[in-house]
Coordinates of C-alpha atoms and ligand atoms in Angstrom, one line a residue:
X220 CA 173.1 121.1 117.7
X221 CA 169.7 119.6 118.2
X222 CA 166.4 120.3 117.4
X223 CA 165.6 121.7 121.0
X224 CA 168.7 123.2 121.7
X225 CA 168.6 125.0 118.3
X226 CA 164.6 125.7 119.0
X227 CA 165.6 127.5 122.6
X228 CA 168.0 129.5 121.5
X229 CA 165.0 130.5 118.5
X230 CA 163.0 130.8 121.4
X231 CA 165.4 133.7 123.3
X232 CA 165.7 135.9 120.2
X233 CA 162.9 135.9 117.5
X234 CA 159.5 136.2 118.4
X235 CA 157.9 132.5 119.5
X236 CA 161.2 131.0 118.0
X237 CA 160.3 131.8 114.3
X238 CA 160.0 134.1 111.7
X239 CA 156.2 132.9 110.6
X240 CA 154.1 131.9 113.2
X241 CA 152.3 128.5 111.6
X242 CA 155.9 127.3 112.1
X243 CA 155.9 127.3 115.7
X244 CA 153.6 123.8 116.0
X245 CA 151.7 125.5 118.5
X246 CA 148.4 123.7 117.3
X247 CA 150.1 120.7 117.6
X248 CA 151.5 118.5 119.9
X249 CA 154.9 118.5 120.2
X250 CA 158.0 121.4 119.3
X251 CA 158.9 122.2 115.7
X252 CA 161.6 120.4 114.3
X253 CA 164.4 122.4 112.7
X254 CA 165.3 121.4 109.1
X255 CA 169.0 121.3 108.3
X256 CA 168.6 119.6 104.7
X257 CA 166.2 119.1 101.6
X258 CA 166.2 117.1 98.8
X259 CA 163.8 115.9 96.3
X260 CA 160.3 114.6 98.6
X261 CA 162.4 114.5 101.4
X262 CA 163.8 116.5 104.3
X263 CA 166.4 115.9 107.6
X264 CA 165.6 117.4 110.6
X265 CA 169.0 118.8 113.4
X266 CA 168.5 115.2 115.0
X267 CA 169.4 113.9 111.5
X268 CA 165.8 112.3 110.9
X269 CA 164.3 111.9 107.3
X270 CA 160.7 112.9 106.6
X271 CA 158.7 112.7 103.8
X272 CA 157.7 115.9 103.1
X273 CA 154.0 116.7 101.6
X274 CA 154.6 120.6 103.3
X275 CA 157.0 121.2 100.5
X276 CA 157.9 124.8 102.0
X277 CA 153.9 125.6 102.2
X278 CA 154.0 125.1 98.5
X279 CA 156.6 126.8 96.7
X280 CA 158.2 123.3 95.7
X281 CA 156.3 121.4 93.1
X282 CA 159.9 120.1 91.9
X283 CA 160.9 118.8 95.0
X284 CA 163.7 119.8 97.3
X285 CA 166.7 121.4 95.6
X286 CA 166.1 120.7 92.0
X287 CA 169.4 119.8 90.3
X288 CA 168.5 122.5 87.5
X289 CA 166.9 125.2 89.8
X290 CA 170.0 125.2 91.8
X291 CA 172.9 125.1 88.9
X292 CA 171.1 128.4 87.6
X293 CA 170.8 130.1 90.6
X294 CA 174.6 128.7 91.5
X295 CA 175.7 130.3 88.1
X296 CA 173.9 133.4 88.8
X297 CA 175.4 133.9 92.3
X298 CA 178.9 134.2 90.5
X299 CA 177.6 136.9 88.8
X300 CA 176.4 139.0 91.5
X301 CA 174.1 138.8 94.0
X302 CA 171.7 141.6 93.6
X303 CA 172.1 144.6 91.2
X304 CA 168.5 147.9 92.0
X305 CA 168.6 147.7 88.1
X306 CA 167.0 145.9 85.4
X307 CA 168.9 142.4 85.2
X308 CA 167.7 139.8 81.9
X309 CA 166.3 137.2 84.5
X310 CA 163.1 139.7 84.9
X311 CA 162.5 139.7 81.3
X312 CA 162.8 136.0 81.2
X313 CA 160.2 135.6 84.1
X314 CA 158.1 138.0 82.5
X315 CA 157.8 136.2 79.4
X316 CA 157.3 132.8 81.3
X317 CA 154.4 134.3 83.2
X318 CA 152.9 135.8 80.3
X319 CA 152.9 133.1 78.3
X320 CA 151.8 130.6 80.5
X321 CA 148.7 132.8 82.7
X322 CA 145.8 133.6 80.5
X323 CA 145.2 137.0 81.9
X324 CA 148.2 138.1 81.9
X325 CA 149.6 140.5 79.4
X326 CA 151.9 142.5 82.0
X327 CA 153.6 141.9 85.8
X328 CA 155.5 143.8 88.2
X329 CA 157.5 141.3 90.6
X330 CA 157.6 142.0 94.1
X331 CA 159.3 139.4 96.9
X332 CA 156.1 138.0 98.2
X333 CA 152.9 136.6 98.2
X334 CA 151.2 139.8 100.5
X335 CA 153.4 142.3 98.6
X336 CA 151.4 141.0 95.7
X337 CA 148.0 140.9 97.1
X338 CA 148.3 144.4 98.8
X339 CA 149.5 146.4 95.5
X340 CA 147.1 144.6 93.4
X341 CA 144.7 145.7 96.2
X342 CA 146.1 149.2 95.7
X343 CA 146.1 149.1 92.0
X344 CA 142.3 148.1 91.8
X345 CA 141.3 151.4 94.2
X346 CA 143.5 153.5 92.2
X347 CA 142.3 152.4 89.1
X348 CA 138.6 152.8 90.2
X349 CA 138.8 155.3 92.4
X350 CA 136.4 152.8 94.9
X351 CA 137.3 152.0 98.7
X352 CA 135.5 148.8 99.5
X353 CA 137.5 145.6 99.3
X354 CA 135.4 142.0 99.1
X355 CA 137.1 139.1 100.2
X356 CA 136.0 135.7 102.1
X357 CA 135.9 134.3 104.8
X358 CA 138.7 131.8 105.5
X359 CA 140.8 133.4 102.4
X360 CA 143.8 134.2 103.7
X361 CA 145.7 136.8 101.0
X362 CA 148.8 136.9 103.5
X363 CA 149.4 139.9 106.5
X364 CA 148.4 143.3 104.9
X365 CA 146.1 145.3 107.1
X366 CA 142.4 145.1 104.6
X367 CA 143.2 141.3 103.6
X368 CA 143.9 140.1 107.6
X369 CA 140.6 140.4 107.9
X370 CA 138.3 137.4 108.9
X371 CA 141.4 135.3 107.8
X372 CA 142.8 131.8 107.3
X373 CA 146.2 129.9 107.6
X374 CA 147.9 131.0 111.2
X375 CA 145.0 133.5 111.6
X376 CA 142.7 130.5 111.7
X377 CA 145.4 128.5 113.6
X378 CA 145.6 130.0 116.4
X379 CA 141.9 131.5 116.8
X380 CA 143.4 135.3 116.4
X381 CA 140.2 137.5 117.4
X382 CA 139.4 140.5 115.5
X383 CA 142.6 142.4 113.8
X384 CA 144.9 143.8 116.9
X385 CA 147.3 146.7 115.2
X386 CA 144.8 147.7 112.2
X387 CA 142.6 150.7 112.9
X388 CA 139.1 150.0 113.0
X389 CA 138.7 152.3 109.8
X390 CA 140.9 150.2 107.8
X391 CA 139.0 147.2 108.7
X392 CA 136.3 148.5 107.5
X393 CA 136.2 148.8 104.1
X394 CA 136.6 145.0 103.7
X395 CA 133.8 143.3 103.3
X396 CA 133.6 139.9 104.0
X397 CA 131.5 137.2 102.9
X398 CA 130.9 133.4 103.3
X399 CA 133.4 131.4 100.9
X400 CA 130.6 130.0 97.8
X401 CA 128.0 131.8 98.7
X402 CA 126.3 133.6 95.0
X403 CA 123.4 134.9 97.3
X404 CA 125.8 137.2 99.4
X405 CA 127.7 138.1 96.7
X406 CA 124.5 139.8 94.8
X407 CA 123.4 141.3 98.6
X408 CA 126.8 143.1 99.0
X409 CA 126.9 144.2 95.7
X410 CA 123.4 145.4 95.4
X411 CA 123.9 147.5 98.9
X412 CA 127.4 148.9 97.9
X413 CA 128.3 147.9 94.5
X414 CA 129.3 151.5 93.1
X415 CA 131.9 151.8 95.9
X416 CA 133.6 148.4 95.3
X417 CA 136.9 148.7 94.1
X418 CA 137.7 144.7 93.9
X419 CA 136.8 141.2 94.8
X420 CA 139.4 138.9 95.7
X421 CA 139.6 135.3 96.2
X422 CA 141.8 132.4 96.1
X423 CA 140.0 130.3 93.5
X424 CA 140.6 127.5 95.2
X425 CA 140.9 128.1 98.4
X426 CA 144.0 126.8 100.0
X427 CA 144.4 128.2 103.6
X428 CA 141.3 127.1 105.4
X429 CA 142.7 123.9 104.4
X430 CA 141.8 122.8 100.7
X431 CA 138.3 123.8 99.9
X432 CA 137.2 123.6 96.0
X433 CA 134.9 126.5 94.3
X434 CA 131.4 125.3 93.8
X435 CA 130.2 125.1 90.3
X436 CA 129.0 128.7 89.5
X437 CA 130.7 130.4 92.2
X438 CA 134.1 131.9 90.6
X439 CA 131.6 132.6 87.3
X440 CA 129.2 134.6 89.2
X441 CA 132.5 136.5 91.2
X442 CA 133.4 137.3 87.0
X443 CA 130.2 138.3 86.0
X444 CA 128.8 140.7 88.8
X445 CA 131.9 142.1 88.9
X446 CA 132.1 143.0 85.3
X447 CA 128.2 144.2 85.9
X448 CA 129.2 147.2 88.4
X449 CA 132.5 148.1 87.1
X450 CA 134.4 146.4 89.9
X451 CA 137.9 144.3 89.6
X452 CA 137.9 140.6 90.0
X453 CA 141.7 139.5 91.7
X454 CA 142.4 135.9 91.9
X455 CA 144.7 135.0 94.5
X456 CA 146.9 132.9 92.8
X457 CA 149.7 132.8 95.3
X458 CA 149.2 128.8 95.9
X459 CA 147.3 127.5 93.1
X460 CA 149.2 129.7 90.6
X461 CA 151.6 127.3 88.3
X462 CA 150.3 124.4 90.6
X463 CA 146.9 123.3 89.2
X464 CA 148.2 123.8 85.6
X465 CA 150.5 126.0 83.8
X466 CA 147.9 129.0 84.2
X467 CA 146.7 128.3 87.4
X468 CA 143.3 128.1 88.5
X469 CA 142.0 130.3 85.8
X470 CA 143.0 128.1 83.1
X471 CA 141.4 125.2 84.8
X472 CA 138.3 126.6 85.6
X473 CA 138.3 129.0 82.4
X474 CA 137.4 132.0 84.0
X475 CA 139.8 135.3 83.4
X476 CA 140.4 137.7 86.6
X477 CA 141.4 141.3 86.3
X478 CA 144.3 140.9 88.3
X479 CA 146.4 137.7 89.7
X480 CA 148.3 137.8 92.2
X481 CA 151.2 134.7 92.2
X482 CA 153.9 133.8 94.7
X483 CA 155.1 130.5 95.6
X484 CA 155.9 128.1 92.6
X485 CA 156.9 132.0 90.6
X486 CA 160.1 131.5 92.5
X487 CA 161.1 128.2 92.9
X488 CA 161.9 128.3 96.4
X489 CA 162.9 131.7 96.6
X490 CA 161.3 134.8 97.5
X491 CA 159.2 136.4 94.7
X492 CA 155.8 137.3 94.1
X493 CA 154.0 139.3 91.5
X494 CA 151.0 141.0 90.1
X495 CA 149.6 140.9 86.6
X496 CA 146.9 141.4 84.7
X497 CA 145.3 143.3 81.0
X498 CA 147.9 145.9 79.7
X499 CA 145.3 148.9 79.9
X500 CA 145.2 148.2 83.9
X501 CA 148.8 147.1 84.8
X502 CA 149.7 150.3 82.4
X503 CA 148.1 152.4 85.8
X504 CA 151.3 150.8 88.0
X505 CA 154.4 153.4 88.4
X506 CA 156.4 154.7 86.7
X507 CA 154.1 153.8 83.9
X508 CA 151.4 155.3 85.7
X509 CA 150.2 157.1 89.1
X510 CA 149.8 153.7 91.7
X511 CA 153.1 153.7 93.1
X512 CA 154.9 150.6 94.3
X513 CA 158.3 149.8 94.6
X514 CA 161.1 147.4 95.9
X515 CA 165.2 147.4 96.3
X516 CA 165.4 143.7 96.1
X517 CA 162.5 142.9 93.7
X518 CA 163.5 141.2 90.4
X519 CA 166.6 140.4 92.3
X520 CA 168.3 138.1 89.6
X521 CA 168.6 134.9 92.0
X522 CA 165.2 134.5 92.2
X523 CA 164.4 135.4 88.9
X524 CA 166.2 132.5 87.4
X525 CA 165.0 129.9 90.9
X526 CA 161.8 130.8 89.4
X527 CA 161.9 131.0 85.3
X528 CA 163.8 127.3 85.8
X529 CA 161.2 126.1 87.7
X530 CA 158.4 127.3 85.0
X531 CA 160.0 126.3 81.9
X532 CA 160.3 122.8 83.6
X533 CA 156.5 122.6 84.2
X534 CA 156.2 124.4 80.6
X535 CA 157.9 121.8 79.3
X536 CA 157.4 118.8 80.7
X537 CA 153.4 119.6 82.2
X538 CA 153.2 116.9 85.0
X539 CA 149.9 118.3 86.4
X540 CA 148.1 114.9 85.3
X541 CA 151.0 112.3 86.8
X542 CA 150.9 115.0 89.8
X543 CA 147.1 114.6 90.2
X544 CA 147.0 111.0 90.0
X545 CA 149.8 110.8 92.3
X546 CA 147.9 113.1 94.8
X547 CA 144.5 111.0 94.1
X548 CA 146.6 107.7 95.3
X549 CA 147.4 109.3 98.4
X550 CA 144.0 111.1 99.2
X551 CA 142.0 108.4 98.6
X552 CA 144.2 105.4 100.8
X553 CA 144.4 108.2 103.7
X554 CA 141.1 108.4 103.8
X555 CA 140.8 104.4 103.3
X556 CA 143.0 104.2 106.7
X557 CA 141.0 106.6 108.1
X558 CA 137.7 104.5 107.7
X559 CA 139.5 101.8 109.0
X560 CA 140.4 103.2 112.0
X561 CA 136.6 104.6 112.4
X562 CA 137.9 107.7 112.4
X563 CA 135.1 110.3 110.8
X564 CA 136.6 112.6 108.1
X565 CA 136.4 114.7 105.0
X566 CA 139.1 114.7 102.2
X567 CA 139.0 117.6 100.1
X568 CA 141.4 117.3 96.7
X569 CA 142.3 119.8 93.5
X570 CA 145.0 118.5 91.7
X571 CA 148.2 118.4 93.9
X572 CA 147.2 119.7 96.4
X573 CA 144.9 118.1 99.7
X574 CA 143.3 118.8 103.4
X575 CA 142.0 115.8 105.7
X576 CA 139.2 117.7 107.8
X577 CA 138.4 115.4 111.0
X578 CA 134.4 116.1 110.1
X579 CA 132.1 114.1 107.8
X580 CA 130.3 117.1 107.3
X581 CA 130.9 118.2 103.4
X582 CA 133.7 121.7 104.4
X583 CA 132.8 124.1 101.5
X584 CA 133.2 127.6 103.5
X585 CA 135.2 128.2 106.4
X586 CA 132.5 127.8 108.4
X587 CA 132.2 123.7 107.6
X588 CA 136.1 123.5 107.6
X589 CA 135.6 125.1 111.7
X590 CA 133.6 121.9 112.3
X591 CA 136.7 120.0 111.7
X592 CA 138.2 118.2 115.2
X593 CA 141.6 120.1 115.4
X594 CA 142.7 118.1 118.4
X595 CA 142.1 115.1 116.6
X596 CA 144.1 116.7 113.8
X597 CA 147.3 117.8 116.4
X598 CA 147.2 114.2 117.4
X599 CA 147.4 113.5 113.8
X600 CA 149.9 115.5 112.7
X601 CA 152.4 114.2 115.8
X602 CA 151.7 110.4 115.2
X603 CA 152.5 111.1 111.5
X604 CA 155.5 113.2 112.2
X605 CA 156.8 110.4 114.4
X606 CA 157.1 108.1 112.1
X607 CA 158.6 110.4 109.0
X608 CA 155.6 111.9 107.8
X609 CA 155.6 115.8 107.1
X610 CA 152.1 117.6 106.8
X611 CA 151.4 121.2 107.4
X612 CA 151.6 121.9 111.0
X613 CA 147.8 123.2 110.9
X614 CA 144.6 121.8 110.4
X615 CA 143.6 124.7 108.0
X616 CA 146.5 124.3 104.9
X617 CA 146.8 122.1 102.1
X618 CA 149.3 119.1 101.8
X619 CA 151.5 119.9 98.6
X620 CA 152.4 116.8 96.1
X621 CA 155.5 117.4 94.1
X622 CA 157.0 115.5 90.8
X623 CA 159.4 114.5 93.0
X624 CA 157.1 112.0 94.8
X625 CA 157.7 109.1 92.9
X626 CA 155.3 106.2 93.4
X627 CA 157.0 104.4 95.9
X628 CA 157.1 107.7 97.8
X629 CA 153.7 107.9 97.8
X630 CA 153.6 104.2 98.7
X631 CA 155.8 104.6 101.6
X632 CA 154.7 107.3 103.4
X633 CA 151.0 105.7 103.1
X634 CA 152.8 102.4 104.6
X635 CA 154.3 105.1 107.5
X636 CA 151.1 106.3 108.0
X637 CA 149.3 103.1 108.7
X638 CA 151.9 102.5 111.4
X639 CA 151.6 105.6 112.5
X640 CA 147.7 105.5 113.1
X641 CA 148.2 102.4 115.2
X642 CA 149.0 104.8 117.7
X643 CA 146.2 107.6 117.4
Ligands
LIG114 N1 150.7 131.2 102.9 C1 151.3 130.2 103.7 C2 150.2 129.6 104.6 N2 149.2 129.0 103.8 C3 152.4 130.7 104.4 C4 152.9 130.1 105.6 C5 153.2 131.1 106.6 O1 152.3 131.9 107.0 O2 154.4 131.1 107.0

């Protein structure tokens, strides 16, 4: 079947055709494709045509496409069963992996995604400090629970949603939200409401207003004001987590959160997320403690061992400076054909992963990464994707690199783009 046939038929019986809405290309030209087939940098598409693929499953992929030992474990685990409600070894072996390689991170409860982790860590932060007010940013997008939808990024940002239709006004709230680097705000909000904040949470680098890097200061005054009132500092780790080093943003930038939220590259493709953070707080999480939060399929022992393979291979081998050079390469000739073309633009860049912003305005909130030109960036997208070039359907996400871009990976899809832009 075809990519349109199989795309109608979506259309008839899920919602939009798809079961996430960034994957509908709606702000884009063109209909989705339908992947059939991944492996290593590459994917196929139900018309049987190959992209290079720098979307790499919105970032869960830093090994590439069907990693030969990712998928002999979770192979030999499928033989064993497929899911059991009890505790399976996998979970310990995850839960070592995490701990060792996450600074902050003495204990973790796994849950099966990114918002599961972000809204019990959310949960786990009022309950431990009895607050209600949530802090987050503008443009941070900390996946679909009702207090983090708020003034969000990623498909929220995509497609312009106004306001937060289905959460009460009430819920809404008590999130507070403030411009992405912004110190001065930060002291403001604090100063007004600081005894009644239970958390602060960002992505330290943000990710889904397209990539935009924490200015120097920023994450250390989140640490130190928050420390100051008695408040708990989450990093959303969910993308950057396991991507920008073995501990994530925190190890890069050396600053320690409360809590962490991860997802993505924890599970190697499949669907896991967690919280962690100091033993005295993770100790508050049920049935160790009173903040409940539970799940039949979490720790589910596929997963588990998708993600411990994945980590002991970046433990291991630590490709996070050929993966930034790599990424570099490619940021920097983009841009090169862009300038060529006379086409104005920003490219922002934190180890493997990248945004092209049509602006030359610097984009260091969500505000700036608004000025972008998303037309120009639909036409983008399509030229690229005609000729085998897979970005994230959305001006406001990050391009992924993954060690299984080899050089002349990188070197052909920047040839496929200069062909492409010949007809932008
Ligand atoms: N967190 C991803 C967006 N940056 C998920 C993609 C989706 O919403 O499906």
């Amino acid at each position: 079947m075809s990519n349109s046939k199989y795309f109608r038929e979506a259309l008839n019986l899920l919602p939009g055709g798809v079961n996430s809405p960034v994957r509908a290309f709606k702000a884009v030209e063109g209909d989705p494709i339908v992947l059939v087939k991944g492996r290593g940098c590459r994917v196929w598409d139900a018309d049987g045509r190959e992209y290079i693929d720098f979307l790499a499953s919105w970032g869960p992929l830093i090994l590439g496409h069907a990693h030969p030992k990712v998928v002999k474990a979770v192979k030999e685990a499928t033989e064993r069963g497929l899911s059991f409600g009890l505790t399976n070894p996998h979970e310990v072996t995850l839960a070592r992996l995490v701990v060792e390689m996450v600074p902050s991170v003495e204990k973790v409860r796994f849950v099966n995604s990114g918002t599961e982790a972000t809204m019990s860590a959310v949960r786990l932060a009022r309950g431990v400090t009895g607050r209600k007010y949530v802090v987050k940013f503008d443009g941070c997008y900390h996946g679909h629970y009702d207090s983090l939808l708020v003034s969000a990024g990623s498909g929220v940002a995509t497609f312009a949603i106004p306001g937060t239709p289905g959460i009460p006004e009430e819920i809404a709230s008590l999130t507070l939200v403030l411009p992405y680097n912004d110190p001065d705000s930060v002291e403001e909000v604090f100063s007004k409401y600081g005894e009644e904040i239970a958390c602060v949470i960002v992505e330290p680098v943000a990710g889904n207003m397209g990539v935009v890097p924490p200015e120097k200061g920023f994450l250390e005054i989140l640490r130190r004001i928050t420390k100051k009132y008695g408040a708990l500092l989450i990093f959303d780790e969910v993308i950057t987590g396991f991507r920008l080093s073995k501990g994530g943003a925190q190890e890069l930038y050396g600053i320690e959160p409360d809590i962490t939220c991860l997802g993505k590259v924890l599970g190697g493709g499949m669907p896991v997320g967690a919280y962690g953070g100091r033993r005295e707080i993770m100790e508050k999480v049920a049935p160790e403690g009173p903040v409940y939060q539970a799940g039949t399929l979490s720790g589910n022992p596929l997963a588990m061992v998708a993600g411990s393979e994945t980590l002991k291979e970046l433990r291991d081998k630590e490709p996070y400076s050929d993966l930034e050079a790599k990424t570099k390469r490619l940021a920097e000739e983009v841009s090169s054909l862009l300038k060529e073309k006379g086409l104005p633009h920003t490219v922002n860049r934190v180890g493997s992963m990248m945004t092209v912003f049509f602006t030359e305005q610097k984009v260091k909130d969500f505000a700036t990464a608004k000025g972008s030109d998303t037309k120009l960036f639909g036409r983008f997208f399509k030229v690229l994707l005609d000729k085998g070039v897979l970005i994230p359907p959305s001006q406001f996400e990050a391009w992924f690199v993954s060690t299984a871009h080899e050089d002349s990976d990188i070197g052909e899809a920047l040839e496929r783009i200069r062909e492409a832009l010949r007809n932008l």
